[in-house]
XYZ file of N, CA and C in Angstrom:
714
model
N 0.826 -1.202 0.000
C 0.000 0.000 0.000
C 0.865 1.259 0.000
N 1.928 1.202 0.826
C 2.847 2.334 0.899
C 3.531 2.566 -0.442
N 3.928 1.476 -1.124
C 4.573 1.574 -2.434
C 3.618 2.182 -3.444
N 2.349 1.778 -3.409
C 1.349 2.313 -4.329
C 1.178 3.816 -4.126
N 1.180 4.244 -2.861
C 1.042 5.676 -2.557
C 2.203 6.470 -3.125
N 3.410 5.926 -3.020
C 4.606 6.588 -3.549
C 4.515 6.721 -5.073
N 4.100 5.642 -5.750
C 3.979 5.659 -7.214
C 2.975 6.702 -7.655
N 1.814 6.740 -6.981
C 0.776 7.717 -7.326
C 1.299 9.136 -7.131
N 2.039 9.362 -6.065
C 2.597 10.685 -5.783
C 3.562 11.122 -6.874
N 4.400 10.197 -7.339
C 5.361 10.509 -8.399
C 4.642 10.853 -9.695
N 3.623 10.066 -10.036
C 2.871 10.325 -11.262
C 2.165 11.665 -11.198
N 1.609 11.999 -10.036
C 0.941 13.294 -9.864
C 1.927 14.431 -10.033
N 3.130 14.266 -9.488
C 4.168 15.291 -9.604
C 4.570 15.505 -11.051
N 4.744 14.429 -11.790
C 5.141 14.532 -13.190
C 4.090 15.238 -14.015
N 2.833 15.056 -13.666
C 1.759 15.724 -14.391
C 1.765 17.222 -14.130
N 2.229 17.618 -12.936
C 2.223 19.034 -12.574
C 3.449 19.771 -13.070
N 4.535 19.061 -13.330
C 5.762 19.705 -13.794
C 5.610 20.139 -15.243
N 5.959 21.414 -15.592
C 5.867 21.873 -16.979
C 6.764 21.055 -17.886
N 6.296 20.792 -19.089
C 7.072 19.997 -20.038
C 8.017 20.906 -20.805
N 9.227 21.072 -20.292
C 10.184 22.007 -20.883
C 11.028 21.366 -21.966
N 10.993 20.053 -22.089
C 11.842 19.370 -23.061
C 11.033 18.812 -24.223
N 10.006 19.535 -24.642
C 9.189 19.074 -25.750
C 10.015 19.047 -27.025
N 9.713 18.111 -27.913
C 10.468 17.953 -29.139
C 10.301 19.167 -30.047
N 11.377 19.540 -30.704
C 11.331 20.675 -31.626
C 10.367 20.393 -32.768
N 9.595 21.404 -33.205
C 8.713 21.223 -34.369
C 9.478 20.769 -35.611
N 10.738 21.195 -35.740
C 11.519 20.770 -36.900
C 11.746 19.263 -36.873
N 12.037 18.716 -35.696
C 12.223 17.273 -35.591
C 10.926 16.527 -35.906
N 9.810 17.114 -35.518
C 8.527 16.497 -35.840
C 8.286 16.507 -37.345
N 8.662 17.591 -38.020
C 8.497 17.658 -39.478
C 9.409 16.651 -40.170
N 10.608 16.473 -39.635
C 11.532 15.472 -40.186
C 10.929 14.078 -40.049
N 10.310 13.805 -38.898
C 9.687 12.505 -38.683
C 8.510 12.295 -39.626
N 7.700 13.338 -39.823
C 6.578 13.251 -40.760
C 7.091 12.970 -42.174
N 8.154 13.671 -42.569
C 8.734 13.448 -43.895
C 9.184 12.002 -44.048
N 9.811 11.477 -43.020
C 10.279 10.084 -43.062
C 9.102 9.117 -43.160
N 8.065 9.357 -42.367
C 6.899 8.476 -42.368
C 6.154 8.512 -43.699
N 6.197 9.666 -44.381
C 5.469 9.829 -45.638
C 6.357 9.643 -46.872
N 7.548 9.080 -46.663
C 8.487 8.801 -47.770
C 8.827 10.053 -48.568
N 9.041 11.137 -47.854
C 9.443 12.399 -48.477
C 10.956 12.545 -48.344
N 11.629 12.759 -49.464
C 13.077 12.968 -49.453
C 13.360 14.439 -49.147
N 14.021 14.702 -48.041
C 14.297 16.083 -47.637
C 15.375 16.681 -48.532
N 15.071 17.845 -49.114
C 16.033 18.536 -49.974
C 16.673 19.733 -49.273
N 15.949 20.333 -48.310
C 16.513 21.432 -47.535
C 15.621 21.730 -46.333
N 16.161 22.462 -45.380
C 15.405 22.891 -44.209
C 15.961 24.228 -43.729
N 15.130 24.958 -42.999
C 15.553 26.300 -42.606
C 14.988 26.671 -41.239
N 15.798 27.375 -40.472
C 15.367 27.963 -39.210
C 15.577 29.468 -39.311
N 14.521 30.208 -39.050
C 14.577 31.673 -39.086
C 14.238 32.191 -37.698
N 15.119 33.018 -37.126
C 14.940 33.508 -35.762
C 14.890 35.028 -35.745
N 13.813 35.571 -35.198
C 13.725 37.015 -34.965
C 14.406 37.287 -33.633
N 15.614 37.814 -33.674
C 16.430 37.897 -32.469
C 16.103 39.111 -31.601
N 16.191 40.308 -32.163
C 16.003 41.501 -31.348
C 15.489 42.660 -32.200
N 14.715 43.536 -31.571
C 14.223 44.754 -32.214
C 14.404 45.902 -31.238
N 14.936 47.016 -31.729
C 15.111 48.192 -30.879
C 14.842 49.453 -31.705
N 14.757 50.584 -31.012
C 14.485 51.863 -31.686
C 15.512 52.896 -31.263
N 15.857 53.771 -32.200
C 16.770 54.876 -31.928
C 16.141 56.161 -32.456
N 16.445 57.264 -31.785
C 15.795 58.526 -32.153
C 16.758 59.545 -32.738
N 17.927 59.061 -33.148
C 18.885 59.888 -33.886
C 19.780 58.965 -34.695
N 20.402 59.496 -35.731
C 21.291 58.697 -36.575
C 22.487 58.201 -35.758
N 22.987 59.046 -34.876
C 24.125 58.670 -34.041
C 23.770 57.495 -33.132
N 22.586 57.566 -32.521
C 22.151 56.493 -31.641
C 21.936 55.200 -32.420
N 21.380 55.327 -33.630
C 21.151 54.147 -34.473
C 22.479 53.488 -34.843
N 23.462 54.296 -35.219
C 24.782 53.769 -35.585
C 25.426 53.035 -34.402
N 25.222 53.578 -33.197
C 25.794 52.967 -32.012
C 25.142 51.613 -31.731
N 23.821 51.521 -31.901
C 23.126 50.256 -31.674
C 23.547 49.203 -32.700
N 23.697 49.623 -33.950
C 24.140 48.696 -34.995
C 25.540 48.180 -34.677
N 26.404 49.063 -34.219
C 27.762 48.671 -33.847
C 27.738 47.625 -32.742
N 26.869 47.820 -31.753
C 26.768 46.867 -30.648
C 26.252 45.512 -31.129
N 25.291 45.526 -32.070
C 24.766 44.267 -32.608
C 25.848 43.509 -33.380
N 26.660 44.236 -34.119
C 27.756 43.601 -34.867
C 28.783 43.003 -33.903
N 29.126 43.769 -32.866
C 30.127 43.318 -31.907
C 29.651 42.098 -31.113
N 28.344 41.989 -30.902
C 27.821 40.845 -30.149
C 27.612 39.618 -31.031
N 27.890 39.762 -32.321
C 27.817 38.623 -33.253
C 29.172 38.480 -33.939
N 30.206 38.317 -33.145
C 31.579 38.305 -33.646
C 31.886 37.145 -34.581
N 31.083 36.101 -34.507
C 31.337 34.942 -35.367
C 30.943 35.203 -36.817
N 30.277 36.328 -37.069
C 29.792 36.650 -38.412
C 30.597 37.794 -39.017
N 30.818 37.722 -40.321
C 31.486 38.787 -41.059
C 30.430 39.559 -41.838
N 30.239 40.829 -41.490
C 29.155 41.623 -42.056
C 29.613 42.496 -43.223
N 28.695 42.702 -44.148
C 28.896 43.659 -45.226
C 27.542 44.231 -45.638
N 27.562 45.429 -46.221
C 26.321 46.084 -46.608
C 25.691 45.376 -47.801
N 24.384 45.176 -47.730
C 23.663 44.501 -48.796
C 23.334 45.469 -49.922
N 23.213 44.935 -51.136
C 22.950 45.774 -52.304
C 21.574 46.428 -52.272
N 20.656 45.875 -51.493
C 19.298 46.412 -51.451
C 19.182 47.680 -50.616
N 20.262 48.135 -50.014
C 20.238 49.337 -49.184
C 19.760 50.546 -49.982
N 18.892 51.363 -49.366
C 18.380 52.578 -50.007
C 18.451 53.727 -49.007
N 17.835 54.864 -49.362
C 17.892 56.033 -48.487
C 17.066 55.844 -47.214
N 16.016 55.015 -47.278
C 15.151 54.805 -46.116
C 15.331 53.434 -45.471
N 16.143 52.616 -46.082
C 16.284 51.238 -45.608
C 17.709 50.775 -45.861
N 18.303 50.167 -44.875
C 19.649 49.614 -45.072
C 19.736 48.257 -44.392
N 20.593 47.419 -44.932
C 20.711 46.050 -44.439
C 22.161 45.620 -44.447
N 22.574 45.009 -43.343
C 23.898 44.410 -43.240
C 23.716 42.908 -43.111
N 24.446 42.161 -43.918
C 24.344 40.704 -43.894
C 25.680 40.123 -43.444
N 25.610 39.271 -42.443
C 26.820 38.633 -41.948
C 26.767 37.129 -42.150
N 27.867 36.562 -42.593
C 27.950 35.113 -42.796
C 28.958 34.512 -41.830
N 28.676 33.298 -41.428
C 29.517 32.603 -40.461
C 30.261 31.473 -41.144
N 31.558 31.407 -40.899
C 32.337 30.292 -41.435
C 31.927 29.011 -40.729
N 31.624 28.009 -41.500
C 31.228 26.729 -40.923
C 31.993 25.606 -41.595
N 32.263 24.570 -40.834
C 33.044 23.452 -41.367
C 32.186 22.525 -42.225
N 30.856 22.703 -42.192
C 29.976 21.818 -42.944
C 29.564 22.458 -44.274
N 29.784 21.758 -45.395
C 29.378 22.300 -46.697
C 27.867 22.261 -46.895
N 27.157 21.573 -46.017
C 25.703 21.454 -46.162
C 24.948 22.395 -45.226
N 25.670 23.311 -44.570
C 25.034 24.226 -43.624
C 25.491 25.660 -43.897
N 24.526 26.576 -43.932
C 24.811 27.985 -44.161
C 24.179 28.792 -43.034
N 24.991 29.600 -42.354
C 24.505 30.402 -41.244
C 24.703 31.889 -41.546
N 23.664 32.675 -41.333
C 23.754 34.109 -41.606
C 22.998 34.902 -40.549
N 23.403 36.156 -40.403
C 22.723 37.105 -39.518
C 22.452 38.365 -40.336
N 21.284 38.949 -40.136
C 20.904 40.135 -40.903
C 20.497 41.244 -39.941
N 21.121 42.403 -40.102
C 20.758 43.591 -39.331
C 20.091 44.573 -40.287
N 18.871 44.969 -39.978
C 18.140 45.907 -40.834
C 17.848 47.183 -40.068
N 17.919 48.296 -40.785
C 17.642 49.606 -40.205
C 16.610 50.304 -41.081
N 15.414 50.532 -40.528
C 14.353 51.251 -41.233
C 14.261 52.666 -40.668
N 14.315 53.644 -41.545
C 14.148 55.030 -41.104
C 12.674 55.409 -41.213
N 12.037 55.662 -40.071
C 10.644 56.065 -40.038
C 10.550 57.574 -39.826
N 9.371 58.075 -39.556
C 9.177 59.517 -39.468
C 10.069 60.178 -38.413
N 10.076 59.625 -37.210
C 10.821 60.277 -36.127
C 11.791 59.342 -35.422
N 12.034 58.181 -36.025
C 12.915 57.223 -35.360
C 13.459 56.198 -36.349
N 14.368 55.366 -35.849
C 14.945 54.280 -36.626
C 14.547 52.956 -35.955
N 14.096 52.019 -36.765
C 13.777 50.688 -36.251
C 14.911 49.755 -36.634
N 15.523 49.114 -35.637
C 16.712 48.286 -35.867
C 16.412 46.859 -35.406
N 16.686 45.905 -36.271
C 16.402 44.512 -35.908
C 17.548 43.605 -36.358
N 17.630 42.460 -35.684
C 18.604 41.436 -36.085
C 17.890 40.090 -36.150
N 18.150 39.365 -37.225
C 17.591 38.030 -37.389
C 18.710 37.056 -37.723
N 18.457 35.800 -37.423
C 19.383 34.731 -37.791
C 18.680 33.773 -38.740
N 19.454 33.209 -39.669
C 18.912 32.202 -40.568
C 19.902 31.054 -40.692
N 19.408 29.850 -40.478
C 20.225 28.641 -40.621
C 19.604 27.811 -41.733
N 20.371 27.533 -42.758
C 19.862 26.799 -43.919
C 20.685 25.538 -44.133
N 19.996 24.404 -44.141
C 20.674 23.130 -44.373
C 20.243 22.518 -45.691
N 21.191 22.044 -46.458
C 20.870 21.410 -47.737
C 20.658 19.911 -47.586
N 21.042 19.377 -46.432
C 20.792 17.978 -46.106
C 20.434 17.893 -44.627
N 19.774 16.807 -44.256
C 19.431 16.625 -42.850
C 20.302 15.550 -42.232
N 20.791 15.829 -41.032
C 21.523 14.811 -40.278
C 21.393 15.124 -38.795
N 21.481 14.104 -37.976
C 21.395 14.277 -36.531
C 22.554 15.131 -36.015
N 23.730 14.973 -36.619
C 24.889 15.744 -36.175
C 24.692 17.231 -36.424
N 24.122 17.577 -37.577
C 23.849 18.987 -37.859
C 22.846 19.549 -36.860
N 21.807 18.763 -36.564
C 20.808 19.236 -35.622
C 21.412 19.438 -34.230
N 22.289 18.527 -33.809
C 22.931 18.674 -32.507
C 23.743 19.968 -32.457
N 24.431 20.258 -33.551
C 25.219 21.495 -33.610
C 24.312 22.718 -33.545
N 23.264 22.730 -34.357
C 22.361 23.889 -34.429
C 21.629 24.093 -33.101
N 21.077 23.017 -32.531
C 20.313 23.147 -31.290
C 21.196 23.562 -30.122
N 22.481 23.241 -30.202
C 23.419 23.663 -29.163
C 23.874 25.107 -29.384
N 24.210 25.437 -30.627
C 24.711 26.782 -30.947
C 23.650 27.852 -30.725
N 22.414 27.526 -31.068
C 21.316 28.504 -30.964
C 20.358 28.130 -29.828
N 20.911 27.546 -28.796
C 20.082 27.065 -27.686
C 19.213 28.157 -27.088
N 19.799 29.322 -26.810
C 19.044 30.413 -26.193
C 18.022 30.998 -27.158
N 18.417 31.167 -28.422
C 17.512 31.753 -29.414
C 16.284 30.867 -29.659
N 16.471 29.559 -29.613
C 15.374 28.639 -29.909
C 14.399 28.485 -28.752
N 14.755 29.003 -27.584
C 13.860 28.900 -26.433
C 12.587 29.719 -26.623
N 12.701 30.859 -27.296
C 11.542 31.733 -27.500
C 10.794 31.286 -28.747
N 9.875 30.349 -28.571
C 9.206 29.731 -29.719
C 8.416 30.723 -30.563
N 7.985 31.837 -29.975
C 7.190 32.808 -30.714
C 8.016 33.562 -31.751
N 9.331 33.467 -31.654
C 10.198 34.192 -32.591
C 10.978 33.254 -33.502
N 10.602 31.976 -33.511
C 11.327 30.991 -34.322
C 10.395 30.409 -35.377
N 10.891 30.353 -36.622
C 10.136 29.811 -37.744
C 10.919 28.643 -38.341
N 10.253 27.500 -38.477
C 10.892 26.313 -39.043
C 10.247 25.981 -40.387
N 11.077 25.661 -41.365
C 10.567 25.232 -42.673
C 11.347 24.013 -43.143
N 10.659 23.139 -43.871
C 11.290 21.938 -44.414
C 10.755 21.702 -45.815
N 11.643 21.294 -46.726
C 11.277 21.106 -48.128
C 11.726 19.726 -48.589
N 10.939 19.126 -49.480
C 11.297 17.804 -49.962
C 10.496 17.402 -51.183
N 10.733 16.193 -51.649
C 10.030 15.656 -52.811
C 9.507 14.263 -52.489
N 8.456 13.885 -53.206
C 7.840 12.576 -52.975
C 7.404 12.005 -54.317
N 7.734 10.742 -54.543
C 7.268 10.071 -55.760
C 5.736 10.080 -55.761
N 5.161 10.484 -56.876
C 3.715 10.692 -56.920
C 2.999 9.418 -57.342
N 2.538 8.673 -56.336
C 1.764 7.466 -56.613
C 0.304 7.650 -56.202
N -0.090 8.914 -55.947
C -1.456 9.250 -55.584
C -1.707 10.709 -55.978
N -2.947 11.166 -55.923
C -3.217 12.548 -56.324
C -2.768 13.536 -55.244
N -2.631 14.807 -55.647
C -2.111 15.823 -54.733
C -2.969 15.966 -53.482
N -4.271 15.903 -53.658
C -5.170 16.087 -52.523
C -4.954 15.001 -51.476
N -4.692 13.780 -51.905
C -4.455 12.697 -50.962
C -3.132 12.896 -50.239
N -2.125 13.405 -50.965
C -0.836 13.700 -50.339
C -1.018 14.719 -49.221
N -1.771 15.787 -49.521
C -2.017 16.831 -48.522
C -2.817 16.290 -47.339
N -3.819 15.478 -47.622
C -4.647 14.897 -46.561
C -3.822 14.004 -45.650
N -2.950 13.190 -46.248
C -2.092 12.297 -45.456
C -1.155 13.091 -44.539
N -0.676 14.227 -45.035
C 0.206 15.059 -44.212
C -0.554 15.641 -43.023
N -1.769 16.107 -43.254
C -2.578 16.647 -42.153
C -2.855 15.560 -41.108
N -3.125 14.364 -41.576
C -3.371 13.253 -40.655
C -2.117 12.931 -39.849
N -0.977 12.922 -40.520
C 0.298 12.617 -39.862
C 0.646 13.667 -38.802
N 0.329 14.927 -39.114
C 0.594 16.009 -38.171
C -0.463 16.089 -37.059
N -1.552 15.365 -37.237
C -2.677 15.465 -36.297
C -3.136 16.918 -36.200
N -3.292 17.559 -37.367
C -3.640 18.970 -37.431
C -4.994 19.148 -38.121
N -5.673 20.221 -37.758
C -6.975 20.534 -38.331
C -6.823 21.643 -39.378
N -7.254 21.374 -40.603
C -7.174 22.374 -41.668
C -8.168 23.499 -41.395
N -7.670 24.748 -41.451
C -8.548 25.902 -41.210
C -8.693 26.783 -42.454
N -7.790 26.597 -43.410
C -7.864 27.392 -44.644
C -7.135 26.627 -45.747
N -7.657 26.677 -46.959
C -7.010 25.950 -48.048
C -7.198 26.660 -49.373
N -6.248 26.401 -50.261
C -6.316 26.908 -51.625
C -5.939 25.757 -52.548
N -6.809 25.453 -53.506
C -6.574 24.314 -54.378
C -6.579 24.751 -55.833
N -5.547 24.325 -56.546
C -5.456 24.516 -57.984
C -5.190 23.158 -58.614
N -5.122 23.115 -59.921
C -4.951 21.828 -60.595
C -3.632 21.160 -60.225
N -2.580 21.971 -60.093
C -1.264 21.404 -59.809
C -0.661 21.908 -58.499
N -1.494 22.455 -57.637
C -0.961 23.021 -56.399
C -2.035 23.053 -55.314
N -1.650 22.687 -54.091
C -2.533 22.754 -52.940
C -1.779 23.428 -51.793
N -2.419 24.396 -51.165
C -1.839 25.071 -50.000
C -2.813 24.969 -48.842
N -2.313 24.539 -47.681
C -3.154 24.360 -46.503
C -2.571 25.121 -45.312
N -3.443 25.775 -44.559
C -3.082 26.324 -43.251
C -3.845 25.512 -42.221
N -3.162 25.093 -41.168
C -3.778 24.180 -40.198
C -3.376 24.559 -38.782
N -4.014 23.895 -37.830
C -3.764 24.206 -36.420
C -3.518 22.928 -35.625
N -2.469 22.988 -34.797
C -2.164 21.901 -33.858
C -2.239 22.436 -32.438
N -2.969 21.725 -31.576
C -3.160 22.195 -30.206
C -1.865 22.234 -29.402
N -0.948 21.313 -29.672
C 0.236 21.202 -28.827
C 1.396 22.096 -29.260
N 1.229 22.888 -30.314
C 2.231 23.889 -30.685
C 1.757 25.240 -30.179
N 2.558 25.868 -29.339
C 2.129 27.083 -28.642
C 1.901 28.266 -29.588
N 2.744 28.413 -30.578
C 2.664 29.585 -31.449
C 1.439 29.489 -32.352
N 0.793 30.617 -32.581
C -0.333 30.635 -33.509
C -0.485 32.018 -34.117
N -0.983 32.033 -35.339
C -1.239 33.271 -36.067
C -2.682 33.238 -36.569
N -3.270 34.405 -36.853
C -4.648 34.417 -37.364
C -4.683 34.394 -38.890
N -5.648 33.671 -39.447
C -5.907 33.746 -40.889
C -6.671 35.035 -41.166
N -6.919 35.316 -42.440
C -7.704 36.507 -42.782
C -9.106 36.430 -42.190
N -9.579 35.209 -42.008
C -10.900 35.023 -41.427
C -10.903 34.998 -39.910
N -9.722 35.163 -39.310
C -9.637 35.218 -37.852
C -9.412 33.892 -37.167
N -9.259 32.808 -37.915
C -9.016 31.506 -37.308
C -7.524 31.333 -37.010
N -7.223 30.625 -35.935
C -5.831 30.413 -35.544
C -5.197 29.297 -36.371
N -3.933 29.493 -36.775
C -3.184 28.441 -37.448
C -1.731 28.508 -37.004
N -1.036 27.383 -37.101
C 0.388 27.354 -36.772
C 1.154 26.341 -37.623
N 0.558 25.950 -38.725
C 1.208 25.017 -39.650
C 0.773 25.329 -41.072
N 1.726 25.395 -41.979
C 1.427 25.552 -43.399
C 2.051 24.410 -44.181
N 1.311 23.919 -45.164
C 1.797 22.852 -46.034
C 1.472 23.217 -47.471
N 2.446 23.093 -48.348
C 2.239 23.313 -49.771
C 2.661 22.083 -50.550
N 1.827 21.658 -51.502
C 2.129 20.487 -52.336
C 1.965 20.908 -53.797
N 3.044 20.801 -54.567
C 3.021 21.225 -55.965
C 3.433 20.064 -56.876
N 2.704 19.887 -57.958
C 2.981 18.808 -58.903
C 4.099 19.190 -59.860
N 5.064 18.304 -60.006
C 6.073 18.407 -61.057
C 5.757 17.285 -62.040
N 4.958 17.611 -63.053
C 4.430 16.581 -63.954
C 5.522 15.929 -64.792
N 6.596 16.661 -65.107
C 7.680 16.090 -65.904
C 8.422 15.005 -65.136
N 8.710 15.275 -63.887
C 9.453 14.320 -63.064
C 8.528 13.324 -62.353
N 7.223 13.596 -62.416
C 6.219 12.756 -61.747
C 6.471 12.669 -60.242
N 6.728 13.829 -59.681
C 6.933 13.920 -58.238
C 6.115 15.101 -57.696
N 5.977 15.128 -56.389
C 5.350 16.254 -55.709
C 6.429 17.002 -54.940
N 6.505 18.309 -55.173
C 7.383 19.164 -54.368
C 6.592 19.590 -53.141
N 7.155 19.355 -51.965
C 6.424 19.580 -50.723
C 7.179 20.562 -49.833
N 6.427 21.514 -49.277
C 6.972 22.457 -48.307
C 6.089 22.436 -47.076
N 6.712 22.499 -45.916
C 5.951 22.567 -44.666
C 6.671 23.499 -43.716
N 5.908 24.211 -42.905
C 6.530 25.155 -41.994
C 5.635 25.526 -40.841
N 6.249 25.953 -39.748
C 5.502 26.431 -38.595
C 6.149 27.688 -38.031
N 5.398 28.734 -37.686
C 3.960 28.823 -37.955
C 3.638 29.101 -39.423
N 4.652 29.566 -40.185
C 4.472 29.756 -41.630
C 5.697 29.221 -42.352
N 5.548 29.025 -43.666
C 6.696 28.692 -44.514
C 7.371 30.009 -44.875
N 8.662 30.130 -44.584
C 9.333 31.420 -44.704
C 9.954 31.678 -46.073
N 9.842 30.739 -46.992
C 10.331 30.966 -48.357
C 9.215 30.582 -49.333
N 9.292 31.146 -50.524
C 8.257 30.876 -51.517
C 8.160 29.401 -51.863
N 6.941 28.939 -52.132
C 6.737 27.539 -52.491
C 5.623 27.390 -53.505
């Protein structure tokens, strides 16, 4: 009886403890791709790191300098898209892996009475491996903690042995997600969906919450489906 009481107490405690070690959405997308026989061609993590404001050009320059100095692993240079009201510095990080690209972007928007300064990080992998994930999850451990500022995307291809709609339906089932908005064309399907266990959510135009996007496009020449998935949105065109 005493042993039973101890077991019940432990189980009750575990239920009350917050689940801080939940699996990354990117790992879940990798698992879905594997289960659905999707060959991963690339994946991306986009992090909104920091946003600040300055009320003079001197103050803005000082903040940009501090952002550069705090990202010493990156080599920055001015981007060609810089204009009179908008400027961008792009920094790249030397990495030993030919399948991984790491960059940081500092943008400065000049508004009516102030400057808006932001820094983002982007990690792009051309192949998936557990070793790469261990490196990324360790290197960006602090940045990935704030799930509301992290965007994950994964891209791949699948041999087309069924119609596009069935491919999309199977993905929704695999994700255990509810479709809230969809767009269907002859060779393309786009779905926005919602999963209860992913904290981040955005509103559709109709006001419904979503935190997963899936795009399926037919490549009729190769007889494959190009697939993109992302949470809360896909951050590159698909």
